[in-house]
PDB file of C-alpha atoms in Angstrom:
ATOM      1  CA  MET E   1      -3.178 -15.909  -2.743  1.00  0.00           C
ATOM      2  CA  ASP E   2       0.578 -15.327  -1.650  1.00  0.00           C
ATOM      3  CA  GLU E   3       1.712 -12.600   1.022  1.00  0.00           C
ATOM      4  CA  ALA E   4       3.007 -10.408  -1.885  1.00  0.00           C
ATOM      5  CA  THR E   5      -0.261 -10.614  -3.694  1.00  0.00           C
ATOM      6  CA  ARG E   6      -2.251  -9.692  -0.624  1.00  0.00           C
ATOM      7  CA  ASP E   7      -0.107  -6.764   0.444  1.00  0.00           C
ATOM      8  CA  ILE E   8      -0.505  -5.289  -3.303  1.00  0.00           C
ATOM      9  CA  VAL E   9      -4.270  -5.952  -3.422  1.00  0.00           C
ATOM     10  CA  SER E  10      -4.687  -4.569  -0.254  1.00  0.00           C
ATOM     11  CA  MET E  11      -2.351  -1.482  -0.945  1.00  0.00           C
ATOM     12  CA  PRO E  12      -3.738   2.090  -0.323  1.00  0.00           C
ATOM     13  CA  ARG E  13      -3.478   4.535  -3.070  1.00  0.00           C
ATOM     14  CA  GLY E  14      -1.621   6.503  -1.307  1.00  0.00           C
ATOM     15  CA  GLY E  15       1.241   3.600  -1.573  1.00  0.00           C
ATOM     16  CA  PRO E  16       2.387   1.466   1.283  1.00  0.00           C
ATOM     17  CA  ASP E  17       3.764   4.234   3.462  1.00  0.00           C
ATOM     18  CA  ALA E  18       0.396   6.111   3.179  1.00  0.00           C
ATOM     19  CA  SER E  19      -0.997   8.426   6.309  1.00  0.00           C
ATOM     20  CA  ARG E  20      -3.813   7.296   7.957  1.00  0.00           C
ATOM     21  CA  LEU E  21      -5.866  10.410   6.257  1.00  0.00           C
ATOM     22  CA  SER E  22      -4.588   9.562   3.121  1.00  0.00           C
ATOM     23  CA  ARG E  23      -6.041   5.903   3.457  1.00  0.00           C
ATOM     24  CA  ARG E  24      -8.928   7.317   4.068  1.00  0.00           C
ATOM     25  CA  LEU E  25      -9.428   9.824   0.878  1.00  0.00           C
ATOM     26  CA  GLN E  26      -9.869   6.807  -1.625  1.00  0.00           C
ATOM     27  CA  THR E  27     -12.794   4.855  -2.867  1.00  0.00           C
ATOM     28  CA  ASP E  28     -13.738   1.910  -4.389  1.00  0.00           C
ATOM     29  CA  ARG E  29     -16.665   3.829  -5.936  1.00  0.00           C
ATOM     30  CA  LEU E  30     -16.596   3.167  -9.510  1.00  0.00           C
ATOM     31  CA  GLU E  31     -16.733   6.147 -12.412  1.00  0.00           C
ATOM     32  CA  TYR E  32     -19.333   6.486 -14.788  1.00  0.00           C
ATOM     33  CA  LEU E  33     -16.402   5.766 -17.227  1.00  0.00           C
ATOM     34  CA  ASP E  34     -15.831   2.424 -15.647  1.00  0.00           C
ATOM     35  CA  ARG E  35     -19.606   1.271 -15.569  1.00  0.00           C
ATOM     36  CA  ASP E  36     -21.857  -0.670 -18.198  1.00  0.00           C
ATOM     37  CA  ASP E  37     -25.491   0.741 -16.909  1.00  0.00           C
ATOM     38  CA  VAL E  38     -24.985   4.037 -17.685  1.00  0.00           C
ATOM     39  CA  ASP E  39     -24.367   4.289 -21.475  1.00  0.00           C
ATOM     40  CA  GLU E  40     -25.448   8.110 -22.073  1.00  0.00           C
ATOM     41  CA  LEU E  41     -23.396   9.260 -19.142  1.00  0.00           C
ATOM     42  CA  LYS E  42     -20.495   7.232 -20.267  1.00  0.00           C
ATOM     43  CA  ARG E  43     -20.384   8.837 -23.520  1.00  0.00           C
ATOM     44  CA  ARG E  44     -20.972  12.330 -22.081  1.00  0.00           C
ATOM     45  CA  VAL E  45     -18.126  12.004 -19.791  1.00  0.00           C
ATOM     46  CA  VAL E  46     -15.625  10.671 -22.612  1.00  0.00           C
ATOM     47  CA  ARG E  47     -16.927  13.448 -24.792  1.00  0.00           C
ATOM     48  CA  ALA E  48     -16.206  16.380 -22.333  1.00  0.00           C
ATOM     49  CA  LEU E  49     -12.892  14.440 -21.406  1.00  0.00           C
ATOM     50  CA  ASP E  50     -12.023  14.656 -25.713  1.00  0.00           C
ATOM     51  CA  ARG E  51     -13.045  18.570 -25.475  1.00  0.00           C
ATOM     52  CA  SER E  52     -10.993  19.591 -22.515  1.00  0.00           C
ATOM     53  CA  GLY E  53      -7.983  17.760 -23.882  1.00  0.00           C
ATOM     54  CA  ARG E  54      -8.031  19.736 -27.642  1.00  0.00           C
ATOM     55  CA  ARG E  55      -8.646  23.018 -26.107  1.00  0.00           C
ATOM     56  CA  ARG E  56      -5.289  25.180 -26.409  1.00  0.00           C
ATOM     57  CA  TRP E  57      -5.797  26.917 -23.376  1.00  0.00           C
ATOM     58  CA  ILE E  58      -6.239  23.801 -21.360  1.00  0.00           C
ATOM     59  CA  GLY E  59      -3.626  21.454 -23.536  1.00  0.00           C
ATOM     60  CA  GLY E  60      -4.187  18.409 -22.163  1.00  0.00           C
ATOM     61  CA  TYR E  61      -3.331  16.513 -25.359  1.00  0.00           C
ATOM     62  CA  GLU E  62      -0.601  18.393 -26.300  1.00  0.00           C
ATOM     63  CA  LEU E  63       1.112  18.747 -23.032  1.00  0.00           C
ATOM     64  CA  CYS E  64       0.970  14.623 -22.536  1.00  0.00           C
ATOM     65  CA  ALA E  65       2.326  14.753 -26.844  1.00  0.00           C
ATOM     66  CA  ARG E  66       5.390  16.951 -25.628  1.00  0.00           C
ATOM     67  CA  THR E  67       5.991  14.265 -22.816  1.00  0.00           C
ATOM     68  CA  VAL E  68       5.577  11.376 -25.056  1.00  0.00           C
ATOM     69  CA  LEU E  69       7.740  12.756 -28.118  1.00  0.00           C
ATOM     70  CA  ARG E  70      10.430  13.269 -25.515  1.00  0.00           C
ATOM     71  CA  GLU E  71      10.740   9.915 -24.579  1.00  0.00           C
ATOM     72  CA  VAL E  72      11.367   8.999 -28.419  1.00  0.00           C
ATOM     73  CA  ALA E  73      13.211  11.818 -29.470  1.00  0.00           C
ATOM     74  CA  ASP E  74      16.207   9.692 -30.621  1.00  0.00           C
ATOM     75  CA  VAL E  75      13.932   6.940 -32.506  1.00  0.00           C
ATOM     76  CA  PRO E  76      13.622   8.133 -36.506  1.00  0.00           C
ATOM     77  CA  SER E  77      10.416   6.267 -36.898  1.00  0.00           C
ATOM     78  CA  PRO E  78       9.182   4.959 -33.470  1.00  0.00           C
ATOM     79  CA  LYS E  79       6.441   2.382 -33.009  1.00  0.00           C
ATOM     80  CA  ILE E  80       3.987   3.960 -30.570  1.00  0.00           C
ATOM     81  CA  LEU E  81       1.629   2.200 -28.593  1.00  0.00           C
ATOM     82  CA  GLU E  82      -1.234   3.958 -26.887  1.00  0.00           C
ATOM     83  CA  LEU E  83      -3.587   1.861 -24.556  1.00  0.00           C
ATOM     84  CA  GLY E  84      -6.823   3.217 -23.050  1.00  0.00           C
ATOM     85  CA  SER E  85      -6.941   5.539 -25.686  1.00  0.00           C
ATOM     86  CA  GLY E  86     -10.610   6.731 -25.310  1.00  0.00           C
ATOM     87  CA  LEU E  87     -11.738   8.568 -28.495  1.00  0.00           C
ATOM     88  CA  GLY E  88      -7.919   8.591 -29.824  1.00  0.00           C
ATOM     89  CA  GLY E  89      -7.113  12.595 -29.264  1.00  0.00           C
ATOM     90  CA  LEU E  90      -3.638  12.100 -28.065  1.00  0.00           C
ATOM     91  CA  SER E  91      -2.612   9.378 -30.839  1.00  0.00           C
ATOM     92  CA  ARG E  92      -4.227  11.923 -33.562  1.00  0.00           C
ATOM     93  CA  ARG E  93      -1.994  14.757 -32.207  1.00  0.00           C
ATOM     94  CA  LEU E  94       0.976  12.537 -31.713  1.00  0.00           C
ATOM     95  CA  LEU E  95       0.280  11.656 -35.652  1.00  0.00           C
ATOM     96  CA  GLU E  96       0.160  15.964 -36.221  1.00  0.00           C
ATOM     97  CA  ARG E  97       3.629  16.370 -34.240  1.00  0.00           C
ATOM     98  CA  HIS E  98       5.444  13.431 -35.617  1.00  0.00           C
ATOM     99  CA  SER E  99       5.993  12.847 -39.302  1.00  0.00           C
ATOM    100  CA  THR E 100       6.939   9.308 -39.372  1.00  0.00           C
ATOM    101  CA  ALA E 101       5.522   7.820 -35.942  1.00  0.00           C
ATOM    102  CA  GLN E 102       3.699   4.656 -36.541  1.00  0.00           C
ATOM    103  CA  MET E 103       0.709   4.707 -34.104  1.00  0.00           C
ATOM    104  CA  THR E 104      -1.238   1.565 -32.602  1.00  0.00           C
ATOM    105  CA  VAL E 105      -4.612   2.941 -31.304  1.00  0.00           C
ATOM    106  CA  THR E 106      -6.193   1.029 -28.491  1.00  0.00           C
ATOM    107  CA  ASP E 107      -8.929   0.642 -25.986  1.00  0.00           C
ATOM    108  CA  ILE E 108     -10.625  -1.696 -24.358  1.00  0.00           C
ATOM    109  CA  ASP E 109     -14.244  -0.058 -24.836  1.00  0.00           C
ATOM    110  CA  PRO E 110     -15.524  -1.896 -28.420  1.00  0.00           C
ATOM    111  CA  ALA E 111     -17.797   1.171 -28.577  1.00  0.00           C
ATOM    112  CA  PHE E 112     -14.782   3.701 -28.566  1.00  0.00           C
ATOM    113  CA  VAL E 113     -12.682   1.347 -30.796  1.00  0.00           C
ATOM    114  CA  ALA E 114     -15.209   1.446 -33.472  1.00  0.00           C
ATOM    115  CA  GLU E 115     -15.784   5.270 -33.140  1.00  0.00           C
ATOM    116  CA  ILE E 116     -12.061   5.681 -33.806  1.00  0.00           C
ATOM    117  CA  ALA E 117     -11.797   3.289 -36.369  1.00  0.00           C
ATOM    118  CA  ALA E 118     -14.759   5.224 -38.352  1.00  0.00           C
ATOM    119  CA  SER E 119     -12.899   8.192 -37.856  1.00  0.00           C
ATOM    120  CA  ASP E 120      -9.862   9.840 -39.592  1.00  0.00           C
ATOM    121  CA  LEU E 121      -7.735   7.521 -37.645  1.00  0.00           C
ATOM    122  CA  GLY E 122      -9.215   4.478 -38.838  1.00  0.00           C
ATOM    123  CA  SER E 123      -7.865   5.243 -42.519  1.00  0.00           C
ATOM    124  CA  HIS E 124      -4.504   7.166 -41.502  1.00  0.00           C
ATOM    125  CA  PRO E 125      -1.673   5.212 -43.125  1.00  0.00           C
ATOM    126  CA  ARG E 126       0.410   5.401 -40.105  1.00  0.00           C
ATOM    127  CA  ALA E 127      -2.481   4.423 -37.629  1.00  0.00           C
ATOM    128  CA  THR E 128      -3.666   0.686 -36.630  1.00  0.00           C
ATOM    129  CA  VAL E 129      -6.808   0.702 -34.810  1.00  0.00           C
ATOM    130  CA  ARG E 130      -7.460  -2.114 -32.398  1.00  0.00           C
ATOM    131  CA  GLU E 131      -9.771  -3.180 -29.316  1.00  0.00           C
ATOM    132  CA  MET E 132      -6.849  -3.924 -26.441  1.00  0.00           C
ATOM    133  CA  ASP E 133      -6.446  -4.794 -22.986  1.00  0.00           C
ATOM    134  CA  ALA E 134      -4.035  -2.730 -21.146  1.00  0.00           C
ATOM    135  CA  THR E 135      -3.578  -5.781 -18.898  1.00  0.00           C
ATOM    136  CA  ALA E 136      -3.188  -8.641 -21.388  1.00  0.00           C
ATOM    137  CA  ILE E 137      -1.500  -6.917 -24.603  1.00  0.00           C
ATOM    138  CA  ASP E 138      -1.625  -8.891 -27.724  1.00  0.00           C
ATOM    139  CA  ALA E 139       1.747  -7.886 -29.157  1.00  0.00           C
ATOM    140  CA  PRO E 140       5.280  -9.752 -29.249  1.00  0.00           C
ATOM    141  CA  ASP E 141       7.848  -9.078 -26.775  1.00  0.00           C
ATOM    142  CA  GLY E 142       9.814  -5.687 -27.279  1.00  0.00           C
ATOM    143  CA  TYR E 143       7.493  -4.710 -30.391  1.00  0.00           C
ATOM    144  CA  TYR E 144       7.071  -1.503 -29.684  1.00  0.00           C
ATOM    145  CA  ASP E 145       9.388   1.351 -28.915  1.00  0.00           C
ATOM    146  CA  LEU E 146       6.738   2.905 -26.362  1.00  0.00           C
ATOM    147  CA  ALA E 147       3.496   2.232 -24.624  1.00  0.00           C
ATOM    148  CA  VAL E 148       1.408   5.081 -23.711  1.00  0.00           C
ATOM    149  CA  PHE E 149      -1.029   4.873 -21.182  1.00  0.00           C
ATOM    150  CA  ALA E 150      -2.623   8.255 -20.213  1.00  0.00           C
ATOM    151  CA  LEU E 151      -5.138   9.096 -17.573  1.00  0.00           C
ATOM    152  CA  SER E 152      -6.198   5.644 -17.155  1.00  0.00           C
ATOM    153  CA  LEU E 153      -4.451   3.992 -14.363  1.00  0.00           C
ATOM    154  CA  HIS E 154      -6.289   5.123 -11.642  1.00  0.00           C
ATOM    155  CA  HIS E 155      -9.284   3.242 -12.963  1.00  0.00           C
ATOM    156  CA  LEU E 156      -7.752   0.049 -12.130  1.00  0.00           C
ATOM    157  CA  PRO E 157      -7.166  -1.804  -8.910  1.00  0.00           C
ATOM    158  CA  PRO E 158      -3.660  -2.556  -7.626  1.00  0.00           C
ATOM    159  CA  GLU E 159      -3.544  -6.137  -8.465  1.00  0.00           C
ATOM    160  CA  GLN E 160      -4.482  -4.756 -12.579  1.00  0.00           C
ATOM    161  CA  ALA E 161      -2.602  -1.651 -12.612  1.00  0.00           C
ATOM    162  CA  ALA E 162       0.956  -3.821 -11.889  1.00  0.00           C
ATOM    163  CA  ARG E 163      -0.442  -5.976 -14.926  1.00  0.00           C
ATOM    164  CA  VAL E 164       0.008  -3.060 -17.246  1.00  0.00           C
ATOM    165  CA  PHE E 165       3.496  -2.630 -15.942  1.00  0.00           C
ATOM    166  CA  ALA E 166       3.944  -6.070 -16.580  1.00  0.00           C
ATOM    167  CA  GLU E 167       2.716  -6.211 -19.875  1.00  0.00           C
ATOM    168  CA  GLY E 168       3.844  -2.348 -21.062  1.00  0.00           C
ATOM    169  CA  THR E 169       7.391  -3.110 -20.321  1.00  0.00           C
ATOM    170  CA  ARG E 170       7.195  -6.628 -22.025  1.00  0.00           C
ATOM    171  CA  VAL E 171       6.249  -5.422 -25.138  1.00  0.00           C
ATOM    172  CA  ALA E 172       7.932  -2.384 -25.489  1.00  0.00           C
ATOM    173  CA  ASN E 173      11.201  -0.667 -24.434  1.00  0.00           C
ATOM    174  CA  LYS E 174       9.629   1.853 -22.220  1.00  0.00           C
ATOM    175  CA  LEU E 175       6.209   2.160 -20.460  1.00  0.00           C
ATOM    176  CA  LEU E 176       5.108   5.849 -20.454  1.00  0.00           C
ATOM    177  CA  ILE E 177       2.515   5.807 -17.627  1.00  0.00           C
ATOM    178  CA  ILE E 178       0.577   9.717 -17.438  1.00  0.00           C
ATOM    179  CA  ASP E 179      -1.719  10.123 -14.855  1.00  0.00           C
ATOM    180  CA  LEU E 180      -3.599  12.292 -12.405  1.00  0.00           C
ATOM    181  CA  ARG E 181      -1.258  13.770  -9.627  1.00  0.00           C
ATOM    182  CA  ARG E 182      -2.593  12.608  -5.918  1.00  0.00           C
ATOM    183  CA  PRO E 183      -2.531  15.717  -3.837  1.00  0.00           C
ATOM    184  CA  SER E 184      -1.263  15.919  -0.427  1.00  0.00           C
ATOM    185  CA  PRO E 185      -4.341  15.195   2.601  1.00  0.00           C
ATOM    186  CA  PRO E 186      -4.827  18.887   3.654  1.00  0.00           C
ATOM    187  CA  VAL E 187      -5.001  19.890  -0.189  1.00  0.00           C
ATOM    188  CA  HIS E 188      -7.065  16.900  -1.230  1.00  0.00           C
ATOM    189  CA  LEU E 189      -9.696  17.764   1.530  1.00  0.00           C
ATOM    190  CA  MET E 190      -9.947  21.305   0.204  1.00  0.00           C
ATOM    191  CA  LYS E 191     -10.343  20.566  -3.540  1.00  0.00           C
ATOM    192  CA  LEU E 192     -13.060  17.686  -2.252  1.00  0.00           C
ATOM    193  CA  ALA E 193     -15.155  20.016  -0.039  1.00  0.00           C
ATOM    194  CA  ALA E 194     -15.114  23.049  -3.229  1.00  0.00           C
ATOM    195  CA  ALA E 195     -16.355  20.157  -5.288  1.00  0.00           C
ATOM    196  CA  ARG E 196     -18.785  17.856  -3.972  1.00  0.00           C
ATOM    197  CA  PRO E 197     -21.580  20.317  -3.872  1.00  0.00           C
ATOM    198  CA  PHE E 198     -21.431  20.367  -7.417  1.00  0.00           C
ATOM    199  CA  THR E 199     -20.902  16.739  -8.554  1.00  0.00           C
ATOM    200  CA  ARG E 200     -24.610  15.738  -9.221  1.00  0.00           C
ATOM    201  CA  LEU E 201     -25.154  18.579 -11.457  1.00  0.00           C
ATOM    202  CA  SER E 202     -21.732  17.810 -13.846  1.00  0.00           C
ATOM    203  CA  PRO E 203     -21.175  13.769 -14.722  1.00  0.00           C
ATOM    204  CA  LEU E 204     -17.512  15.129 -15.706  1.00  0.00           C
ATOM    205  CA  LEU E 205     -16.880  16.482 -12.416  1.00  0.00           C
ATOM    206  CA  HIS E 206     -18.662  13.601 -10.518  1.00  0.00           C
ATOM    207  CA  ASP E 207     -16.041  11.277 -12.159  1.00  0.00           C
ATOM    208  CA  GLY E 208     -13.096  13.869 -11.578  1.00  0.00           C
ATOM    209  CA  VAL E 209     -13.703  13.574  -7.794  1.00  0.00           C
ATOM    210  CA  ILE E 210     -13.852   9.879  -7.856  1.00  0.00           C
ATOM    211  CA  SER E 211     -10.507   9.985  -9.763  1.00  0.00           C
ATOM    212  CA  SER E 212      -8.806  12.009  -7.580  1.00  0.00           C
ATOM    213  CA  LEU E 213      -9.367   9.516  -4.406  1.00  0.00           C
ATOM    214  CA  ARG E 214      -8.273   6.552  -6.803  1.00  0.00           C
ATOM    215  CA  ALA E 215      -5.251   8.064  -7.996  1.00  0.00           C
ATOM    216  CA  TYR E 216      -1.922   6.696  -7.354  1.00  0.00           C
ATOM    217  CA  SER E 217       1.013   8.412  -5.668  1.00  0.00           C
ATOM    218  CA  ARG E 218       4.420   8.236  -6.485  1.00  0.00           C
ATOM    219  CA  SER E 219       5.290   5.396  -3.714  1.00  0.00           C
ATOM    220  CA  ALA E 220       2.446   3.211  -4.882  1.00  0.00           C
ATOM    221  CA  LEU E 221       3.407   3.772  -8.458  1.00  0.00           C
ATOM    222  CA  ARG E 222       7.046   2.292  -7.391  1.00  0.00           C
ATOM    223  CA  ALA E 223       5.379  -0.537  -5.345  1.00  0.00           C
ATOM    224  CA  LEU E 224       3.147  -1.645  -8.372  1.00  0.00           C
ATOM    225  CA  ALA E 225       6.307  -1.555 -10.467  1.00  0.00           C
ATOM    226  CA  GLN E 226       8.067  -3.578  -7.871  1.00  0.00           C
ATOM    227  CA  HIS E 227       5.281  -6.155  -7.490  1.00  0.00           C
ATOM    228  CA  ALA E 228       5.070  -6.843 -11.184  1.00  0.00           C
ATOM    229  CA  ASP E 229       8.893  -7.506 -11.832  1.00  0.00           C
ATOM    230  CA  PRO E 230      11.782  -6.391  -9.725  1.00  0.00           C
ATOM    231  CA  ALA E 231      13.826  -5.721 -12.482  1.00  0.00           C
ATOM    232  CA  ILE E 232      11.374  -3.148 -13.778  1.00  0.00           C
ATOM    233  CA  ALA E 233      13.165   0.626 -13.012  1.00  0.00           C
ATOM    234  CA  VAL E 234      11.054   3.648 -12.560  1.00  0.00           C
ATOM    235  CA  GLU E 235      11.677   7.480 -13.681  1.00  0.00           C
ATOM    236  CA  PHE E 236       9.630  10.371 -12.874  1.00  0.00           C
ATOM    237  CA  ARG E 237       9.681  13.087 -15.230  1.00  0.00           C
ATOM    238  CA  THR E 238       8.982  16.739 -15.390  1.00  0.00           C
ATOM    239  CA  ARG E 239       5.077  16.173 -14.952  1.00  0.00           C
ATOM    240  CA  PRO E 240       2.641  17.616 -17.359  1.00  0.00           C
ATOM    241  CA  ARG E 241      -0.007  20.134 -15.649  1.00  0.00           C
ATOM    242  CA  GLY E 242      -1.839  18.538 -12.767  1.00  0.00           C
ATOM    243  CA  ALA E 243      -0.409  15.055 -13.797  1.00  0.00           C
ATOM    244  CA  THR E 244       2.205  12.700 -12.495  1.00  0.00           C
ATOM    245  CA  ALA E 245       4.456  11.317 -15.461  1.00  0.00           C
ATOM    246  CA  MET E 246       6.525   8.096 -15.328  1.00  0.00           C
ATOM    247  CA  VAL E 247       8.738   5.864 -17.332  1.00  0.00           C
ATOM    248  CA  ALA E 248       9.007   2.061 -16.350  1.00  0.00           C
ATOM    249  CA  SER E 249      11.651   0.008 -18.023  1.00  0.00           C
ATOM    250  CA  ARG E 250      13.038  -3.470 -17.622  1.00  0.00           C
ATOM    251  CA  ALA E 251      16.808  -3.785 -17.298  1.00  0.00           C
ATOM    252  CA  GLN E 252      16.891  -6.295 -20.319  1.00  0.00           C
ATOM    253  CA  GLN E 253      14.764  -6.441 -22.723  1.00  0.00           C
ATOM    254  CA  THR E 254      13.898  -9.873 -24.301  1.00  0.00           C
ATOM    255  CA  GLY E 255      12.756  -8.676 -27.765  1.00  0.00           C
ATOM    256  CA  GLN E 256      13.559  -5.810 -30.148  1.00  0.00           C
ATOM    257  CA  SER E 257      11.468  -3.499 -31.945  1.00  0.00           C
ATOM    258  CA  ALA E 258      11.015  -4.725 -35.655  1.00  0.00           C
TER     259      ALA E 258
END
């Protein structure tokens, strides 16, 4: 393992410049969503996330969809790849909001892919449903106008997260990452103290606490992109509520959207 790889593997979630307290506020513990031995809890969490994303007063899918659509506003019929789509709520909202968008809806979990394929998305004329790994995307260079990875990057350790940057910017002109915002350490401590007593009662809250400890800071996201390829440029957008949004792209894209 070379020095650069060692550095990224051991990088704190708060980034290379993370404080000592920030470095303590992280965990390698898996969420229910990341485990293969708790199928029922996993399904409960993903369904709860899907319900919350669809609610108007929370507006998770709607806020993410607005962020996505701003990135393809100048493309008449954009080809959009959603990675880690869960049950497909964001792709569904994008198809509703954009009348000519072509969506490729993907997830690494075959059970989620089967459920999406059996839903309305499976028969939608502008949607393609596929099983796909965000760290090894099965698509030609520059095939998509935009790749989207929403609320999923924190599930991956740094070396795999860097692969998402490498692959997403390879297959698409732009990669949009939307993920949990990492709080400042004092705020993080207060939130953890308030939430932890209830994590045994709520699988969703259990995963939420772990997610907050695994969320990447802005400096960490920059470091991941630079490790993937120094030619990758990153820009942070006005964030959706409670989230960080950033766009990564290469200085020169080798392919073109067909």
